Tab-separated table of C-alpha atoms in Angstrom:
chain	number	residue	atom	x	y	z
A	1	UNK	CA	-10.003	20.642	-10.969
A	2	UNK	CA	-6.693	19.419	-9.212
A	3	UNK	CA	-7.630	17.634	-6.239
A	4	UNK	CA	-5.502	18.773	-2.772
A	5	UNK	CA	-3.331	16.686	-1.807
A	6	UNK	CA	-3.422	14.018	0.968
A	7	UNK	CA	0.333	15.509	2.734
A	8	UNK	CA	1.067	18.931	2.421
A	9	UNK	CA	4.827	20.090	1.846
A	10	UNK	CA	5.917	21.067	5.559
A	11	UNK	CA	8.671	22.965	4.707
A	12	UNK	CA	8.939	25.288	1.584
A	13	UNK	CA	12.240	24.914	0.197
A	14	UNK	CA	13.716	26.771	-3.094
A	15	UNK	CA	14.894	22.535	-3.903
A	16	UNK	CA	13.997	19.185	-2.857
A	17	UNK	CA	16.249	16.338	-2.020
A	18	UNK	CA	14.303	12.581	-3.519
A	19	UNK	CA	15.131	9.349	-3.245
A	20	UNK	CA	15.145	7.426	-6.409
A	21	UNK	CA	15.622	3.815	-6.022
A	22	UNK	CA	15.696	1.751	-9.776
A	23	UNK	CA	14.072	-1.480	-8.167
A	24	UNK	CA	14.554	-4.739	-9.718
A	25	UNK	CA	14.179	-6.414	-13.464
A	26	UNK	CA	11.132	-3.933	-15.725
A	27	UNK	CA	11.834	-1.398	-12.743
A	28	UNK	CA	15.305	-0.660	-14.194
A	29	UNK	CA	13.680	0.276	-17.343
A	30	UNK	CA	10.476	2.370	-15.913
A	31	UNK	CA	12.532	4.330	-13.517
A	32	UNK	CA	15.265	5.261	-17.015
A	33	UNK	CA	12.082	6.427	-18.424
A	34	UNK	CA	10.920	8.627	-15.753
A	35	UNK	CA	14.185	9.985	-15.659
A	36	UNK	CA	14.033	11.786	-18.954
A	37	UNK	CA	11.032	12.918	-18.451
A	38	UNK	CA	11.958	14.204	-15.416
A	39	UNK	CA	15.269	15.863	-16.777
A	40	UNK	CA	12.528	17.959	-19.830
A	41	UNK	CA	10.655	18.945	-16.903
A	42	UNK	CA	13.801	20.314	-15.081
A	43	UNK	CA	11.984	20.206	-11.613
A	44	UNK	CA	13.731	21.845	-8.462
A	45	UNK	CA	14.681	18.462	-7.252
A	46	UNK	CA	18.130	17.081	-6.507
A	47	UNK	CA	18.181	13.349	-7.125
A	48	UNK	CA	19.502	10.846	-4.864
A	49	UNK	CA	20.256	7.201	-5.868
A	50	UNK	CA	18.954	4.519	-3.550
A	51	UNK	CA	18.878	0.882	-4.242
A	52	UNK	CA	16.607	-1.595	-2.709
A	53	UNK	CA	14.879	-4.937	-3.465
A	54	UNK	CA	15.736	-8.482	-5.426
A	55	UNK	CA	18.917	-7.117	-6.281
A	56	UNK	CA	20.399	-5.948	-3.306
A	57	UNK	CA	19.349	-9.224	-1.864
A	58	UNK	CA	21.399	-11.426	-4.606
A	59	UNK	CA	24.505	-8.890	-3.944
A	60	UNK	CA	23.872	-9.489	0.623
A	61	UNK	CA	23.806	-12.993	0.017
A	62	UNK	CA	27.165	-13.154	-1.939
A	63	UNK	CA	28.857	-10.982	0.720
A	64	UNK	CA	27.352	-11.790	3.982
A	65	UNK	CA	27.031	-15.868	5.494
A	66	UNK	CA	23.066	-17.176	5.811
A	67	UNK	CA	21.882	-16.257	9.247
A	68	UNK	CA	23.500	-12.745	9.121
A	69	UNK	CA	21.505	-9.551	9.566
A	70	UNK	CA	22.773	-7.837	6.899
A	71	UNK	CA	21.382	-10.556	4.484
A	72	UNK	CA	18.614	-8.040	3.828
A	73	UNK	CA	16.734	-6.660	0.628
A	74	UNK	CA	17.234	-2.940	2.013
A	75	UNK	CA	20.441	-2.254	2.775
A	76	UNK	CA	21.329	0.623	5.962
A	77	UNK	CA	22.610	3.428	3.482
A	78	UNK	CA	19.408	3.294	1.671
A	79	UNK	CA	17.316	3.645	5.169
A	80	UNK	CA	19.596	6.645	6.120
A	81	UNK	CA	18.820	8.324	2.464
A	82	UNK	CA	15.053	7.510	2.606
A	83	UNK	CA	15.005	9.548	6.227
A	84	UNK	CA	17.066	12.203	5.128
A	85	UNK	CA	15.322	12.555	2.149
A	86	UNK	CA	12.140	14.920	1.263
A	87	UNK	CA	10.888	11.966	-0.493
A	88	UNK	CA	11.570	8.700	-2.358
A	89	UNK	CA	10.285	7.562	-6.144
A	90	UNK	CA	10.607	4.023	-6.299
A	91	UNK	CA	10.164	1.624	-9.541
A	92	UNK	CA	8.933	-1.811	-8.913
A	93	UNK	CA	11.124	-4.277	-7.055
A	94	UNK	CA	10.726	-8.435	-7.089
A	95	UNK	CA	9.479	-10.218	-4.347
A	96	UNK	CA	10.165	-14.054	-4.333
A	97	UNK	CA	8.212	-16.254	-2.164
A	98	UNK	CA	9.889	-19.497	-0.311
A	99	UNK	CA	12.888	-17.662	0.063
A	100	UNK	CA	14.446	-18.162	3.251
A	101	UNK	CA	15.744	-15.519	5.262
A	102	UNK	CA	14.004	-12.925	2.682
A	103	UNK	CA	12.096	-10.118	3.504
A	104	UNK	CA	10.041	-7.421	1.039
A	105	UNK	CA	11.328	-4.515	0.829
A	106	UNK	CA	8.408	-1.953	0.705
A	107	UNK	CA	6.802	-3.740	3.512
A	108	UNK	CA	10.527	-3.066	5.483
A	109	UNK	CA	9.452	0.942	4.503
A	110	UNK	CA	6.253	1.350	5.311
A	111	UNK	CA	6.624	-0.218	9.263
A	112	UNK	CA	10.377	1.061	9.813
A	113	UNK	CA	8.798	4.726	8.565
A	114	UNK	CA	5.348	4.114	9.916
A	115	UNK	CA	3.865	4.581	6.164
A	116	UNK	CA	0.527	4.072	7.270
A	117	UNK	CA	-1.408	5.316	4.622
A	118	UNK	CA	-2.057	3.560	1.694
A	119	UNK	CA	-3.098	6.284	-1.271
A	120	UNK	CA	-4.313	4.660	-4.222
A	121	UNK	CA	-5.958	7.240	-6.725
A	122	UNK	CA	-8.089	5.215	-9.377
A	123	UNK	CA	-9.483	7.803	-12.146
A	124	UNK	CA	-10.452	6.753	-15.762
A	125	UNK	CA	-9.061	9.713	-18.396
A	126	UNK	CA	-9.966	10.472	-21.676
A	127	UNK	CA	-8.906	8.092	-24.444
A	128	UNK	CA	-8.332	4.968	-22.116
A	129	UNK	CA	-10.353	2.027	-22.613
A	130	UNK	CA	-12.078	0.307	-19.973
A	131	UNK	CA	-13.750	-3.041	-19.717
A	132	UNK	CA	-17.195	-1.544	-18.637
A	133	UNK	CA	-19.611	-1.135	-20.980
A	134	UNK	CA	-20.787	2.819	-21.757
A	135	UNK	CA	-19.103	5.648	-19.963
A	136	UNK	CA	-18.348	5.434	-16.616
A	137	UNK	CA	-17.102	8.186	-14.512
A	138	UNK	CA	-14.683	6.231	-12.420
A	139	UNK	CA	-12.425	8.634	-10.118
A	140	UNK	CA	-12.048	6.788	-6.719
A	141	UNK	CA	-9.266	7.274	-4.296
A	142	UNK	CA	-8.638	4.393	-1.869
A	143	UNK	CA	-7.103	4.711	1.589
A	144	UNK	CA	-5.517	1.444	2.741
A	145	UNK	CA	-4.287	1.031	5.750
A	146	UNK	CA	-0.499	0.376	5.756
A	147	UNK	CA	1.203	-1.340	8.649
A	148	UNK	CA	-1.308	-3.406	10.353
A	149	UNK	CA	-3.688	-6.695	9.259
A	150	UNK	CA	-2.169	-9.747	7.741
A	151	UNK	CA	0.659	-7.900	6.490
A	152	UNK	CA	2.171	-7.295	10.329
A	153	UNK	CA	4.535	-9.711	9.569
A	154	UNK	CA	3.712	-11.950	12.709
A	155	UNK	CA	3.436	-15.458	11.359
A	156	UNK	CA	4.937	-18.823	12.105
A	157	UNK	CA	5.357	-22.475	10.449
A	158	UNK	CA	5.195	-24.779	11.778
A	159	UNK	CA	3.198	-23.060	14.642
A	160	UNK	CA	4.501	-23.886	17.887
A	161	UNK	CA	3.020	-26.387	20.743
A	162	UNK	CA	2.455	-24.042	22.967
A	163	UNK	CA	-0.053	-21.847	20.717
A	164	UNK	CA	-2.331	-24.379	20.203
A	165	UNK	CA	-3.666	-23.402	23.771
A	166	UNK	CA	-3.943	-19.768	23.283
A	167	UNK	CA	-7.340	-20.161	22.090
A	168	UNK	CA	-10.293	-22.679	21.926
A	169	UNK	CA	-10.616	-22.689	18.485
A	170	UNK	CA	-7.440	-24.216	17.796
A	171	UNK	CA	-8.430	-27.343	19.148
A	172	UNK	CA	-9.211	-28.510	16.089
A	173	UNK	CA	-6.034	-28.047	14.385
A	174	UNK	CA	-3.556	-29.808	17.247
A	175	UNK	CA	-3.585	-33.168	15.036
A	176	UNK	CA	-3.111	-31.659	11.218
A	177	UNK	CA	0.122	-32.425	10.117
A	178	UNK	CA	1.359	-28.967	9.611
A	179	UNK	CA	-0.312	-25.765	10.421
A	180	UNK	CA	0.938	-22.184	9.655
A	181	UNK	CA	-0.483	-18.768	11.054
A	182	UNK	CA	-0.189	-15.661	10.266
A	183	UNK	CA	-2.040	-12.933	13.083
A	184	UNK	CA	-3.965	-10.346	11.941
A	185	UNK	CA	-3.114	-7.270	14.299
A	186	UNK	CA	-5.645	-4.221	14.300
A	187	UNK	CA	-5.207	-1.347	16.398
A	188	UNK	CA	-7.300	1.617	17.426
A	189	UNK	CA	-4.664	4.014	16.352
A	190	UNK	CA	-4.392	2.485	13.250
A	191	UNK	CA	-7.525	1.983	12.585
A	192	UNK	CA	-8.238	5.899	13.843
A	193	UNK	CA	-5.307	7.636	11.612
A	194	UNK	CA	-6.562	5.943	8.393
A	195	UNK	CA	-10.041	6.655	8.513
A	196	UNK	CA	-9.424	10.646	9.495
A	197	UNK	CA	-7.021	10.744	6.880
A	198	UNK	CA	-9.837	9.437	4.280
A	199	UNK	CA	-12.265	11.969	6.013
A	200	UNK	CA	-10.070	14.635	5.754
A	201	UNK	CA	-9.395	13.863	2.348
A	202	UNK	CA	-12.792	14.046	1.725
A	203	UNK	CA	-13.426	17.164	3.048
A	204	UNK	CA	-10.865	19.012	2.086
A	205	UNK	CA	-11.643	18.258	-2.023
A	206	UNK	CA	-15.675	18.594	-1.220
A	207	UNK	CA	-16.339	14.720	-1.384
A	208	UNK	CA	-20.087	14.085	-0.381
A	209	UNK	CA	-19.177	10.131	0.206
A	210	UNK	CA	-17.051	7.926	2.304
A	211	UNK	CA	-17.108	3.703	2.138
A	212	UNK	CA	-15.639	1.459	4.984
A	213	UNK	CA	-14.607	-2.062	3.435
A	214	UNK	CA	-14.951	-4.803	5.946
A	215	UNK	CA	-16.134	-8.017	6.643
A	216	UNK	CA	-17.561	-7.809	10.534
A	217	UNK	CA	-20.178	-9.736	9.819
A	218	UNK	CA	-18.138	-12.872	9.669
A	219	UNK	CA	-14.318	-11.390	11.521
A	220	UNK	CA	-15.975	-9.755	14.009
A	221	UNK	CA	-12.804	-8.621	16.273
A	222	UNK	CA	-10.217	-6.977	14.033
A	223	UNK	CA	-12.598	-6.156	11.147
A	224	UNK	CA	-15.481	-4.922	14.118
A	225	UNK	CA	-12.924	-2.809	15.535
A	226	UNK	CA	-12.896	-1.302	12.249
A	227	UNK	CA	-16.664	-0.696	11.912
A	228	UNK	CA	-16.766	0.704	15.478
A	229	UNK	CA	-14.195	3.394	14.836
A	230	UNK	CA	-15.821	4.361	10.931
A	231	UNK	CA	-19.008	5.036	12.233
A	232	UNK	CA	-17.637	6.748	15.791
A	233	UNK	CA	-15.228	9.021	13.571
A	234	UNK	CA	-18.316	9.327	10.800
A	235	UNK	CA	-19.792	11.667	13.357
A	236	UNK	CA	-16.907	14.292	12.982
A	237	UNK	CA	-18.148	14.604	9.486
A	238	UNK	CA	-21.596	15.158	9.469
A	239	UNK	CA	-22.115	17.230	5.957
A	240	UNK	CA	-20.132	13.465	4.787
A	241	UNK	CA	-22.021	10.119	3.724
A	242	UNK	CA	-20.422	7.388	5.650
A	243	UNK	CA	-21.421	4.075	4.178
A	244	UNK	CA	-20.306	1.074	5.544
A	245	UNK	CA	-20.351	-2.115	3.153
A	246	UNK	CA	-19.219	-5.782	3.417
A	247	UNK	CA	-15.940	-6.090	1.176
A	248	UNK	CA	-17.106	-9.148	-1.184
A	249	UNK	CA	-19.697	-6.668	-1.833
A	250	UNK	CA	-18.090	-3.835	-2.473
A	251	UNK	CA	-15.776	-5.926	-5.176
A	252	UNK	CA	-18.912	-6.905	-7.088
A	253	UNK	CA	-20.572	-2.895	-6.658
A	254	UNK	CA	-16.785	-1.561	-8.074
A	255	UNK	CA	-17.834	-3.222	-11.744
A	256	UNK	CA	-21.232	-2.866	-11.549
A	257	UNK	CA	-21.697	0.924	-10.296
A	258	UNK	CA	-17.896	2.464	-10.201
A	259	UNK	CA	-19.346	6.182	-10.123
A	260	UNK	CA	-21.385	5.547	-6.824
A	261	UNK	CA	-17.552	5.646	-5.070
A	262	UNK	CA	-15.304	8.908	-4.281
A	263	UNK	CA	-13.427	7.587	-1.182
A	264	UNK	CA	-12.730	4.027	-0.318
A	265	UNK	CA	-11.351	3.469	3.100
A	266	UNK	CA	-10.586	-0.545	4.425
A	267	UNK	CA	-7.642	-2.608	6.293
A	268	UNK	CA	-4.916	-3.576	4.380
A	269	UNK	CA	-5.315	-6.543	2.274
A	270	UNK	CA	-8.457	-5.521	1.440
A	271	UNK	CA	-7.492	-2.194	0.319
A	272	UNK	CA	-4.718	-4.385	-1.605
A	273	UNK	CA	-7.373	-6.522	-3.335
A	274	UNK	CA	-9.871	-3.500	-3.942
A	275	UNK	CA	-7.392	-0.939	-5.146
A	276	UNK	CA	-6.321	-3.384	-8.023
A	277	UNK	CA	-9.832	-3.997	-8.830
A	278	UNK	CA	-10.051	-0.013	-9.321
A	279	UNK	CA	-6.910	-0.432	-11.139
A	280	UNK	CA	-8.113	-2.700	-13.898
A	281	UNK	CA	-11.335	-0.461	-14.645
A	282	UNK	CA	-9.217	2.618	-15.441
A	283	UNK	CA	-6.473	0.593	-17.947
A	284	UNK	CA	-4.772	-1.577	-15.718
A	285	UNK	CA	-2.162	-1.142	-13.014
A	286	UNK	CA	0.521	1.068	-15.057
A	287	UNK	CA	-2.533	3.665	-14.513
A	288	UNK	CA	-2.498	3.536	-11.257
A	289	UNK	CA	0.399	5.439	-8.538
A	290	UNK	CA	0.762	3.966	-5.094
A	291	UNK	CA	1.880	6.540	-2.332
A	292	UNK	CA	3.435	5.361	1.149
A	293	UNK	CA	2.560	7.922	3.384
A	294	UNK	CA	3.026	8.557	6.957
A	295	UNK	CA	3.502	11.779	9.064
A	296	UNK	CA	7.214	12.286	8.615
A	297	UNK	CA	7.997	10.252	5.051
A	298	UNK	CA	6.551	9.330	1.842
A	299	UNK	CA	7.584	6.498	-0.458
A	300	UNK	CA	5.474	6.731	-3.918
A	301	UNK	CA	5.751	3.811	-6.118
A	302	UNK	CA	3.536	1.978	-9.406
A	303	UNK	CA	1.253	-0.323	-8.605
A	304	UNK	CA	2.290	-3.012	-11.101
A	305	UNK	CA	4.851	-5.540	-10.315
A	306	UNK	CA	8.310	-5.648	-11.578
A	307	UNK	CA	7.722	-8.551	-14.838
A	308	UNK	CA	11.033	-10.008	-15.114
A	309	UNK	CA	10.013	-11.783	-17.956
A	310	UNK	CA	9.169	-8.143	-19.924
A	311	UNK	CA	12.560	-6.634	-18.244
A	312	UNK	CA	15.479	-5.464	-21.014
A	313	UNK	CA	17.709	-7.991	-21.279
């Protein structure tokens, strides 16, 4: 049975406008793909070409002097089609670390359009191998929060003076020779939106089980905010099972028992760790969609990187 889906259409429309965007290197030659199937299938969908990623920043950087804003891996008339859009397919872009001045693209999306959930369906169908021994009924959705945790984008290095005295526990860091932070920012409302939208998700396909994902045994503000708000919001549900499980755990549970998980619901790198776990038992991560979902835009995208060194020459 199809499951419902985690955003409903809004607006019924005899055609769609979407967003493509052909990403960088392999992404070229998925999106091509896609394309012909989606030209057999003849859906009522007007296509709009969008570019975004590696290449866009190569093309900024030719044009535009280091230091300039519009050095930038998404440029503005891809923004304006992604908000005037009903929704964007995107192939895999590159992301290069050490890069100065560079910023990813889908993490540019998913704050400037508030994508906050994560939707990472992980279901093993017939005729793909898995690694697991037997046969395992693996079909696990995770919900991953989107916008907040390490991937906030608040970092520094070298860390200024000044921080070192924002908190005792720095102390012990004033004399290393270089030290580098990135914050990891939790929110109520985040935390609040993601976990209802698992819930929901839940109830609205007759799921008997939700899992929170945290470790607030050992990060006890950001990842205890967390807990607090799964098991306040648990209450809401009470015809659910709201489990709540340390995250190392739940990586070594994944191989060991897949079937004991429906709904997954954690902070943002762990969902990004966990979901690729999932990934790998149901044939790796060309099995696996990624949607970018907030309450006014969607961005759906593979999970799997874009492998320059498998990309048509």
């Amino acid at each position: 049975m199809a499951r419902k889906n985690v955003m409903q259409v809004k607006e019924k429309k005899d055609r769609y406008q979407v967003a493509y965007i052909p990403g960088d290197d392999s992404g070229f030659d998925v999106m091509e793909a896609a394309m012909i199937v989606m030209q057999a299938l003849n859906p009522p969908i007007d296509w709009v070409r969008a570019d975004m990623g590696w290449c866009m920043w190569e093309k900024s950087c030719k044009e535009y002097p280091e230091g300039d804003p519009r050095r930038n891996t998404v440029p503005p008339e891809t923004i304006e089609k992604v908000k005037n859009t009903d929704a964007t397919l995107m192939a895999a872009i590159t992301s290069k670390s050490g890069v100065k001045g560079f910023k990813s693209a889908i993490l540019q999306l998913r704050q400037m359009f508030d994508l906050y959930i994560n939707f990472r369906p992980a279901k093993l169908y017939p005729g793909i191998s898995t690694p697991l021994k037997g046969d395992p009924n693996i079909d696990i959705v995770v919900f991953r929060e989107n916008t907040e945790d390490l991937y906030s984008a608040v970092e520094w290095r070298p860390l200024p003076k000044e921080m070192f005295d924002l908190h005792p526990g720095m102390e012990r860091f004033k004399d290393k020779e270089e030290v580098a932070v990135s914050w990891r920012v939790f929110s109520k409302e985040g935390c609040d939106r993601i976990i209802r939208a698992a819930f929901e998700y839940a109830k609205a396909n007759g799921l008997t089980s939700v899992v929170s994902c945290n470790k607030a045994n050992v990060i006890r503000a950001t990842c205890g905010l967390m807990k607090e708000r799964f098991l306040e919001i648990a209450k809401e549900y009470p015809e659910i099972e709201a489990r709540e499980e340390n995250a190392d755990a739940t990586a070594m549970w994944l191989l060991k028992n897949p079937e004991n998980y429906q709904v997954i619901v954690t902070s943002n790198v762990f969902g990004d760790i966990l979901s690729d776990e999932a990934s790998q038992l149901i044939g790796g991560l060309g099995f696996s969609p990624s949607g970018n979902i907030g309450d006014n835009a969607a961005v759906f995208e593979p999970s799997h990187g874009s492998v320059p060194k498998y990309a048509h020459p």
